Tab-separated table of C-alpha atoms in Angstrom:
chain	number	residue	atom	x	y	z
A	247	UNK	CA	-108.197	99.289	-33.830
A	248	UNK	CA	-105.797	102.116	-32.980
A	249	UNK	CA	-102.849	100.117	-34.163
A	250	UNK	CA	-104.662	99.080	-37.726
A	251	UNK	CA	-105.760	102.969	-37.973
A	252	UNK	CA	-101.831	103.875	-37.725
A	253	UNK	CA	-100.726	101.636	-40.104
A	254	UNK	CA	-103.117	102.379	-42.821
A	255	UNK	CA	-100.701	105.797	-43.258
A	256	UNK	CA	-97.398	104.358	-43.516
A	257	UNK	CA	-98.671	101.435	-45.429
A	258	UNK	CA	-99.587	104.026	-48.003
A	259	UNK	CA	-96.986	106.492	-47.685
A	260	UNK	CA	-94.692	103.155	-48.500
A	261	UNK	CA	-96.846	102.245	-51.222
A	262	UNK	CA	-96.792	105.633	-53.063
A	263	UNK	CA	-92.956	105.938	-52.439
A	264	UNK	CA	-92.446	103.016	-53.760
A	265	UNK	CA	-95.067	103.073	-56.771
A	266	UNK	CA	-96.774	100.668	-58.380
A	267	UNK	CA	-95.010	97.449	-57.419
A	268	UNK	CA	-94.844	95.633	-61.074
A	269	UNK	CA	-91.788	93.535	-61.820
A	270	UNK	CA	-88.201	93.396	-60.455
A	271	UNK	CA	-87.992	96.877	-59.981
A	272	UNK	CA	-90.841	98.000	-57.802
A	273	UNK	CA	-89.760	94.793	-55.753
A	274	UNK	CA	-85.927	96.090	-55.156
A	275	UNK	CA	-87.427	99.479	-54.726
A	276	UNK	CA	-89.727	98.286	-51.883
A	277	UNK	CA	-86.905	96.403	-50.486
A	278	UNK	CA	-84.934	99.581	-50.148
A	279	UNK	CA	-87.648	101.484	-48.112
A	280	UNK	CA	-87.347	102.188	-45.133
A	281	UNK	CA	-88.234	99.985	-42.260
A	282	UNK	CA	-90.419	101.901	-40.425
A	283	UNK	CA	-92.433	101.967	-43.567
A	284	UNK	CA	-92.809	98.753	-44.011
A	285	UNK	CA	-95.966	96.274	-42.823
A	286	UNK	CA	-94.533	95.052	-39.321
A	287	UNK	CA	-97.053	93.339	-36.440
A	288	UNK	CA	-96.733	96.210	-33.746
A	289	UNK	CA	-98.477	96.437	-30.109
A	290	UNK	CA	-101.234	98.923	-29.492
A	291	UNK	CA	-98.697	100.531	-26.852
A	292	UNK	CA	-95.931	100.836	-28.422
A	293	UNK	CA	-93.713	103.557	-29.998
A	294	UNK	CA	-93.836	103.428	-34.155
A	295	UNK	CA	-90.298	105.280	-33.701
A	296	UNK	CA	-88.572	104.154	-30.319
A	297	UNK	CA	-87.710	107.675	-28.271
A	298	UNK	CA	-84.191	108.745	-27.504
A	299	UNK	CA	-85.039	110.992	-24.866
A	300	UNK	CA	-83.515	108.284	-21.687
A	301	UNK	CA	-79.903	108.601	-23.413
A	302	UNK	CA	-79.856	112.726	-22.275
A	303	UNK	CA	-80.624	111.696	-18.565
A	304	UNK	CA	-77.768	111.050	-16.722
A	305	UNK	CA	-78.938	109.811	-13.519
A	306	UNK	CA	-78.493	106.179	-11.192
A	307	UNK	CA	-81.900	105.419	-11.406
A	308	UNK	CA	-81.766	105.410	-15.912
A	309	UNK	CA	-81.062	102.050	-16.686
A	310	UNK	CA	-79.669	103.405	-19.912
A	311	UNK	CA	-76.988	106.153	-19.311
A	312	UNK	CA	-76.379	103.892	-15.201
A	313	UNK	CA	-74.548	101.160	-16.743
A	314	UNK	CA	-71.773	103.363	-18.873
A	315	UNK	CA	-72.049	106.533	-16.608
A	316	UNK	CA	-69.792	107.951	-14.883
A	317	UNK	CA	-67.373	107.513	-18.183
A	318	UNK	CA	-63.870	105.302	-16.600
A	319	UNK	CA	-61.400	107.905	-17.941
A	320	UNK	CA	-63.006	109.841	-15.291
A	321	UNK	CA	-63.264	107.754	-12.126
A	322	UNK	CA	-61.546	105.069	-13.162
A	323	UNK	CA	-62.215	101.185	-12.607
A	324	UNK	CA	-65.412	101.272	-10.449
A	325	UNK	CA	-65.024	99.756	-6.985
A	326	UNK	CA	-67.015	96.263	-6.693
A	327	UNK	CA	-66.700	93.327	-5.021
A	328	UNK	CA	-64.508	91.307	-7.832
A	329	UNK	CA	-62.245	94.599	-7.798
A	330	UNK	CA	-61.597	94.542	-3.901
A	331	UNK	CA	-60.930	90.348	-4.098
A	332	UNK	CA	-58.384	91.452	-6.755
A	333	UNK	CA	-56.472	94.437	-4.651
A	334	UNK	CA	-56.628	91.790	-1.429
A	335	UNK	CA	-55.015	88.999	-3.846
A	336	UNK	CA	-52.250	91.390	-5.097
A	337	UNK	CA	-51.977	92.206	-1.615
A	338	UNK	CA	-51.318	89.149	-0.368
A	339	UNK	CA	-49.123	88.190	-3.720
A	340	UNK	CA	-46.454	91.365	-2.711
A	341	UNK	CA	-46.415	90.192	1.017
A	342	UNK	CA	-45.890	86.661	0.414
A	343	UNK	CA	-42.926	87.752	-2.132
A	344	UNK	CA	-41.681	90.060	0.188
A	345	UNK	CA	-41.694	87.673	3.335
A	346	UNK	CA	-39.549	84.961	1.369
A	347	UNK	CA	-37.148	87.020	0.215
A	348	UNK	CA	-36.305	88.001	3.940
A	349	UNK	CA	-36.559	84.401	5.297
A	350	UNK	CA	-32.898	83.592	6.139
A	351	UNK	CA	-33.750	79.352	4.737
A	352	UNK	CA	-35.054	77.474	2.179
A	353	UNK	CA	-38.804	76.409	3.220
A	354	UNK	CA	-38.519	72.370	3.116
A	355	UNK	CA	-41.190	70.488	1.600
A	356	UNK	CA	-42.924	68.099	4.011
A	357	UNK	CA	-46.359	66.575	4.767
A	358	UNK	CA	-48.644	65.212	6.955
A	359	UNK	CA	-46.354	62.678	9.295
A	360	UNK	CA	-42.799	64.112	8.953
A	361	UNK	CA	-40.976	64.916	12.171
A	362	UNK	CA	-40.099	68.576	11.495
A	363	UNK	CA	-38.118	70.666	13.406
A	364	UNK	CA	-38.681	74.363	13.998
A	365	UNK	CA	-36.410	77.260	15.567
A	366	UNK	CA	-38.094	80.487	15.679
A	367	UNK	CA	-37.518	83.563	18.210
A	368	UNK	CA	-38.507	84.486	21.395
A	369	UNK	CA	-37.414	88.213	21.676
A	370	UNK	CA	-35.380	89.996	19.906
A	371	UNK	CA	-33.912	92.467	21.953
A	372	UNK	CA	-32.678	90.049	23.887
A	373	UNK	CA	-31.316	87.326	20.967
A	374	UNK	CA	-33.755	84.237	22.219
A	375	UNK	CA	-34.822	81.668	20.213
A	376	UNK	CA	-36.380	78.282	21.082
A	377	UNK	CA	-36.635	75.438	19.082
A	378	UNK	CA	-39.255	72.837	19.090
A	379	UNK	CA	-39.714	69.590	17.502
A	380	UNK	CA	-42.693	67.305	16.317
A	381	UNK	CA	-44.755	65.230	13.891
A	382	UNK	CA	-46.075	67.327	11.133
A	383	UNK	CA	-50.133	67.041	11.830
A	384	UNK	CA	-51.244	69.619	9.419
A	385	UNK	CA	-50.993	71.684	6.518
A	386	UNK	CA	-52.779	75.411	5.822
A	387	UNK	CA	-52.022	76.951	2.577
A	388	UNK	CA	-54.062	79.427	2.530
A	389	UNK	CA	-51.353	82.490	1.103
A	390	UNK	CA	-49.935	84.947	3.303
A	391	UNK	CA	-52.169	82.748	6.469
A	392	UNK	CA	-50.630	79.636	5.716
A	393	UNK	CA	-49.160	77.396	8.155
A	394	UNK	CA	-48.511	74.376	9.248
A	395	UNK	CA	-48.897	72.417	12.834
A	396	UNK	CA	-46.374	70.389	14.685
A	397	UNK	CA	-47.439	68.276	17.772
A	398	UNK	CA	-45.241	66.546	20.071
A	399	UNK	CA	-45.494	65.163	24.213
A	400	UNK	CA	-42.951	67.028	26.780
A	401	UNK	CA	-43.416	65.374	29.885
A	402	UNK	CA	-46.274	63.408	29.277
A	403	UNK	CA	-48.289	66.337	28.365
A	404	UNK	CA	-49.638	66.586	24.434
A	405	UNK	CA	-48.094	70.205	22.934
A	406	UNK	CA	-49.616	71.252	19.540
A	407	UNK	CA	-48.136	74.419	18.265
A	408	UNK	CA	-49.382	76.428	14.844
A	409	UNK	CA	-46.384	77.795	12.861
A	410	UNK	CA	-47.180	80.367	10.403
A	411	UNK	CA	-45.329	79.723	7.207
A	412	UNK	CA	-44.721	83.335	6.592
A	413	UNK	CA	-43.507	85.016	9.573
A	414	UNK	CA	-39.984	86.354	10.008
A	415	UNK	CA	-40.053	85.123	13.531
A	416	UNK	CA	-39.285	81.698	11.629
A	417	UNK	CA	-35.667	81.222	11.629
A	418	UNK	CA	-35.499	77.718	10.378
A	419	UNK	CA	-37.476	74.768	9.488
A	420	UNK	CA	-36.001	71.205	8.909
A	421	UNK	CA	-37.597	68.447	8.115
A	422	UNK	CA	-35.858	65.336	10.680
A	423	UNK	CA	-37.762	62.537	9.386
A	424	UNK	CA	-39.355	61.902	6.067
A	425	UNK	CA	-42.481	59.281	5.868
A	426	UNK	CA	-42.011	57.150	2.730
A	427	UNK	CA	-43.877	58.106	-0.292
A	428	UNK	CA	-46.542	55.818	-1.508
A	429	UNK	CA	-46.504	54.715	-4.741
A	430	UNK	CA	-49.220	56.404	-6.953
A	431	UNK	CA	-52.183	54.851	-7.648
A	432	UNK	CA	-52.956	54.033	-11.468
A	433	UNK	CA	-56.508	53.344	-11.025
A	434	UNK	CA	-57.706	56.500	-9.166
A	435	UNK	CA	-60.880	54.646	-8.201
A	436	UNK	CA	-61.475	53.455	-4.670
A	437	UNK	CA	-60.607	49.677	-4.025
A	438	UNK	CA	-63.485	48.647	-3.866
A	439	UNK	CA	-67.390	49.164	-5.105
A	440	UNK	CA	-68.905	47.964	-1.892
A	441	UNK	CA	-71.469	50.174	-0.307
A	442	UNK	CA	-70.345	49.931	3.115
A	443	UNK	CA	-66.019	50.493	2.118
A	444	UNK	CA	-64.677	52.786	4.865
A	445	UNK	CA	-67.846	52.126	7.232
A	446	UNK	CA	-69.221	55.401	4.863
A	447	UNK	CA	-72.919	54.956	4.436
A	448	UNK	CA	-75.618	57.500	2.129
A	449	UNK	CA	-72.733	58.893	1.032
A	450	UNK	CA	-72.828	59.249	-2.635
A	451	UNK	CA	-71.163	61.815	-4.522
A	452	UNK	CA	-69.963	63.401	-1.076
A	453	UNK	CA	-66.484	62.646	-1.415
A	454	UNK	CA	-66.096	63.189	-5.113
A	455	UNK	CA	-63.129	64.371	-6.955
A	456	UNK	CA	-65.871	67.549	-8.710
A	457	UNK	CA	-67.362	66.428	-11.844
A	458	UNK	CA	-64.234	65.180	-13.482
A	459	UNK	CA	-65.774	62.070	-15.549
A	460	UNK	CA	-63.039	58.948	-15.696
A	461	UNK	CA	-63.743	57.757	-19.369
A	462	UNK	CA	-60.819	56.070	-19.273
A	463	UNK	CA	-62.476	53.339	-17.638
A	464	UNK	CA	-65.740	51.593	-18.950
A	465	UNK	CA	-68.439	53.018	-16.604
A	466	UNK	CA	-67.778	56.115	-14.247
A	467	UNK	CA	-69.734	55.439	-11.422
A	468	UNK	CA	-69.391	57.450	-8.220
A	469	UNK	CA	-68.493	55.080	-5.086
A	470	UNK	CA	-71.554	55.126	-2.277
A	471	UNK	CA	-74.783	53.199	-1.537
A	472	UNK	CA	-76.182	53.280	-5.186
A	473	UNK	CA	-73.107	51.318	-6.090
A	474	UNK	CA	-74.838	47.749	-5.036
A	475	UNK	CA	-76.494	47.007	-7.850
A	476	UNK	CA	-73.080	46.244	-9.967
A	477	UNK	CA	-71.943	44.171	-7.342
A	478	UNK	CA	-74.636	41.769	-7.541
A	479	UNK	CA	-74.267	41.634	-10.770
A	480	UNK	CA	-71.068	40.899	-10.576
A	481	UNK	CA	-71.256	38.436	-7.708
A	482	UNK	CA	-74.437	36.526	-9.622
A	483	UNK	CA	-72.182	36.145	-12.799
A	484	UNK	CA	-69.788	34.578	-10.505
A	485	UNK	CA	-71.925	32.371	-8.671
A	486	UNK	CA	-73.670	31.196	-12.956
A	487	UNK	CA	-69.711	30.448	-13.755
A	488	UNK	CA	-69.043	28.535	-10.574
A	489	UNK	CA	-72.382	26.296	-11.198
A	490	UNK	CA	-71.799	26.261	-14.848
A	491	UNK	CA	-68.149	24.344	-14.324
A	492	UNK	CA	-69.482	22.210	-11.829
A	493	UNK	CA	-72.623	21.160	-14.226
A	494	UNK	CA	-69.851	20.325	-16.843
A	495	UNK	CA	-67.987	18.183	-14.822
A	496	UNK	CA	-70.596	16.425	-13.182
A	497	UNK	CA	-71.462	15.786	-17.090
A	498	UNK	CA	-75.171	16.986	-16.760
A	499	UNK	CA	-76.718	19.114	-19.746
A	500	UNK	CA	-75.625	23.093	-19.963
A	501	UNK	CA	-77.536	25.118	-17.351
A	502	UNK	CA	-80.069	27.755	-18.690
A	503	UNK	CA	-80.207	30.988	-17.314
A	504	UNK	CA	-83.713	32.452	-18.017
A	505	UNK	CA	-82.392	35.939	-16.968
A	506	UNK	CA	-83.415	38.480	-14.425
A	507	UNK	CA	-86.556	39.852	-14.891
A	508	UNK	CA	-87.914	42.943	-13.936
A	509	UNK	CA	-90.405	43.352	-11.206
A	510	UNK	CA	-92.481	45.617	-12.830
A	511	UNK	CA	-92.799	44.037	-16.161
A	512	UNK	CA	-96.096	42.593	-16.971
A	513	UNK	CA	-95.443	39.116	-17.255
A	514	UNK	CA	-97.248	37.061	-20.145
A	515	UNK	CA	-98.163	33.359	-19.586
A	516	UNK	CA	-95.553	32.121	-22.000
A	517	UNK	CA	-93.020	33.802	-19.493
A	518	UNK	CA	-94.452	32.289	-16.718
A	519	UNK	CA	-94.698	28.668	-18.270
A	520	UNK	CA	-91.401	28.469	-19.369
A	521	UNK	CA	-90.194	30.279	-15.621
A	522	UNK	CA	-92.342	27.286	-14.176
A	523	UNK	CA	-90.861	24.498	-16.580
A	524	UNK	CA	-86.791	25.745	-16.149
A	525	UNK	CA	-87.346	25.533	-12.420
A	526	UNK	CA	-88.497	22.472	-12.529
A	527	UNK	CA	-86.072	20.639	-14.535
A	528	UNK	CA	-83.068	22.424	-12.343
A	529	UNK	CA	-85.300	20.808	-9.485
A	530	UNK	CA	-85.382	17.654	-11.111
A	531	UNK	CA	-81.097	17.927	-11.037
A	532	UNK	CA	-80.828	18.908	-8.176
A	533	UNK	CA	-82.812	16.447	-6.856
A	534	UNK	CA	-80.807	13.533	-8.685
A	535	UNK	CA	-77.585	15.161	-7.394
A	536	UNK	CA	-78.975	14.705	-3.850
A	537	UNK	CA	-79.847	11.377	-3.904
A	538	UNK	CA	-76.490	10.606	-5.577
A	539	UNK	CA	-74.806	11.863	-2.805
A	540	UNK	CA	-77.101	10.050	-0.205
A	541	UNK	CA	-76.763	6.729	-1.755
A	542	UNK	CA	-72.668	7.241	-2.008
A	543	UNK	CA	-73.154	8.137	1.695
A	544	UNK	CA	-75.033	5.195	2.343
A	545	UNK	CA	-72.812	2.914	0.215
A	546	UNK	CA	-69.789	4.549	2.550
A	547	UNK	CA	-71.059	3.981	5.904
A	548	UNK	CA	-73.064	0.795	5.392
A	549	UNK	CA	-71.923	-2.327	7.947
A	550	UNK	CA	-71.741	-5.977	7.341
A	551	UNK	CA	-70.300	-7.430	3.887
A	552	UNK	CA	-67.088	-5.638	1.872
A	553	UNK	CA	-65.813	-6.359	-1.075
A	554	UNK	CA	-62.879	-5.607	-2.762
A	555	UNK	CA	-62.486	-4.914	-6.611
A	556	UNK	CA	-59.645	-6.943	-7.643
A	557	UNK	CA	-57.377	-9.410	-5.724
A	558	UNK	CA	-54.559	-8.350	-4.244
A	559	UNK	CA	-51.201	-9.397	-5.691
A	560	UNK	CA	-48.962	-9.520	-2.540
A	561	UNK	CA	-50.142	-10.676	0.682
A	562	UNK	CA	-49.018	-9.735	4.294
A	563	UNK	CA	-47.345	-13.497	4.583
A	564	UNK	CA	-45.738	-12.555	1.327
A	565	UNK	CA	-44.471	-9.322	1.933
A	566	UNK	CA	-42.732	-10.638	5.442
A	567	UNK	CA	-38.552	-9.992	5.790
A	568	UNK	CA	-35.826	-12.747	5.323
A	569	UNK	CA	-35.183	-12.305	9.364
A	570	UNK	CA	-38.461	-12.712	9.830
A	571	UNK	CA	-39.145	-16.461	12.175
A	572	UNK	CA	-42.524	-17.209	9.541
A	573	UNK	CA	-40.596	-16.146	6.537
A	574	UNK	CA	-39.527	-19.797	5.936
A	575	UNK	CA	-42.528	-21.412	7.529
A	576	UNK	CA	-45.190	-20.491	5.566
A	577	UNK	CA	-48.722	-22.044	6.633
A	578	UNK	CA	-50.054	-24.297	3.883
């Protein structure tokens, strides 16, 4: 009621402004008004003209005046979190310059299974150094903390020593054997869509590459347990081509594949009829392959009478040698 009684004034005040609202005029007139004049839906609670007052307060708790206050000309960039990661970065971006242009080498590039060889220094008062050598196990690249780790046996005893990449203690790094470089893979996918590949179970989407999509292929599908349902897919369409051929050249009628059905569809008799009748005329074949292959069997292994298809046209008298003492004495 409070709000209606409020807006009776400046619905009027508008009104008479404006004047008697009669054709294009009055209508651009009213349009010109100002808005706090015109008829707007406004809470019982709330300001007709919103206050100013906050923007004179300077204090932390305003949210207002907080967010721009103290001005930056003043104080400068304020400190925060993102600001200190940024002076630590530059940091570490000046020290990492600085250390490589005192190392007295060229860093190598190596990985994971090079023999590397390392001679760094032991005091240097005294002019020591010490060299040690060993397969590359490692790799830390983590800016001015990066490193790398070399492992070796001296005396039947496993060493493993941490070399910090930056460190002017380093006097030289060479790399003594190289590993041969594998080709690179075209098909970034794993080998294989199996479920259990690399003994890895329930793990889907843990090993990912992020949530790079490869639509270069036709279905991106994340390698791990959910990944079985393609594969029998795949293996069923094998096993339908297989029994398909073997249909054709046992010249029996094309095998129908009624299709797989899902378990939770609500199967009509029709369905179930023609379900019922498919299975039993691939019963049917099946059966008449079967007793195909008995009777063969039986026709194989049966004793007593043989027969031969045709007559032969040699005989073993026939087919004796000249030196042969029944060559020229022939039985009549």
């Amino acid at each position: 009621m409070l709000a209606r009684h409020v807006l009776r004034p400046l619905v009027g005040a508008a009104r008479s402004a404006v004047g008697p609202c009669s054709g294009a005029g009055g209508r651009a007139a009213l349009l010109e008004a100002p808005a706090c004049c015109l008829l707007s839906r406004r809470w019982m609670r709330e300001r007709p003209r919103p206050s100013k007052a906050r923007e004179h307060v300077y204090s932390i708790d305003n949210p207002v005046t907080a967010k721009n206050w103290p001005p930056l000309e003043d104080i400068g960039d304020p400190m925060s979190p993102k600001r200190c990661r940024d002076i630590m970065h530059h940091l570490n971006v000046l020290e990492i310059e600085r250390m490589r242009r005192l190392r007295p080498f060229p860093m190598p590039q190596f990985a994971p299974g090079d023999m590397v060889e390392v001679r760094y220094e032991l005091s240097r008062s005294q002019q020591t150094f010490a060299v040690f050598q060993g397969f590359c196990t490692d790799v830390r690249n983590k800016w001015l903390n990066s490193g790398f780790t070399l492992k070796n046996t001296y005396d039947g005893v496993g060493v493993e020593q941490l070399v910090p990449r930056y460190s002017p203690r380093v006097l030289g790094v060479r790399v003594v054997h190289k590993l041969p470089q594998r080709p690179p893979k075209v098909d970034p996918r794993p080998s294989t869509r199996n479920y259990r590949f690399m003994y890895h179970n329930y793990v889907r989407g843990k090993y990912g590459k992020g949530k790079r999509l490869l639509w270069r292929w036709p279905m991106p599908q994340k390698p791990g347990i959910m990944s079985l349902e393609p594969r029998i897919r795949r293996e069923l369409a094998n096993i339908r081509r297989q029994y398909m051929m073997q249909r054709i050249e046992a010249k029996l009628p094309s095998y129908i594949f009624p299709g797989p059905y899902n378990i939770t569809r609500r199967q009509t008799r029709e369905i179930k009829a023609e379900r019922y009748r498919r299975m039993l005329i691939y019963a049917w074949d099946e059966r008449q392959e079967r007793e195909g292959k008995k009777k063969r069997l039986r026709e194989k292994t049966r004793w007593g009478t043989y027969k031969i298809d045709k007559e032969p046209t040699t005989s073993a008298l026939s087919d004796l040698p000249t030196y042969h003492p029944l060559s020229g004495n022939l039985p009549k």
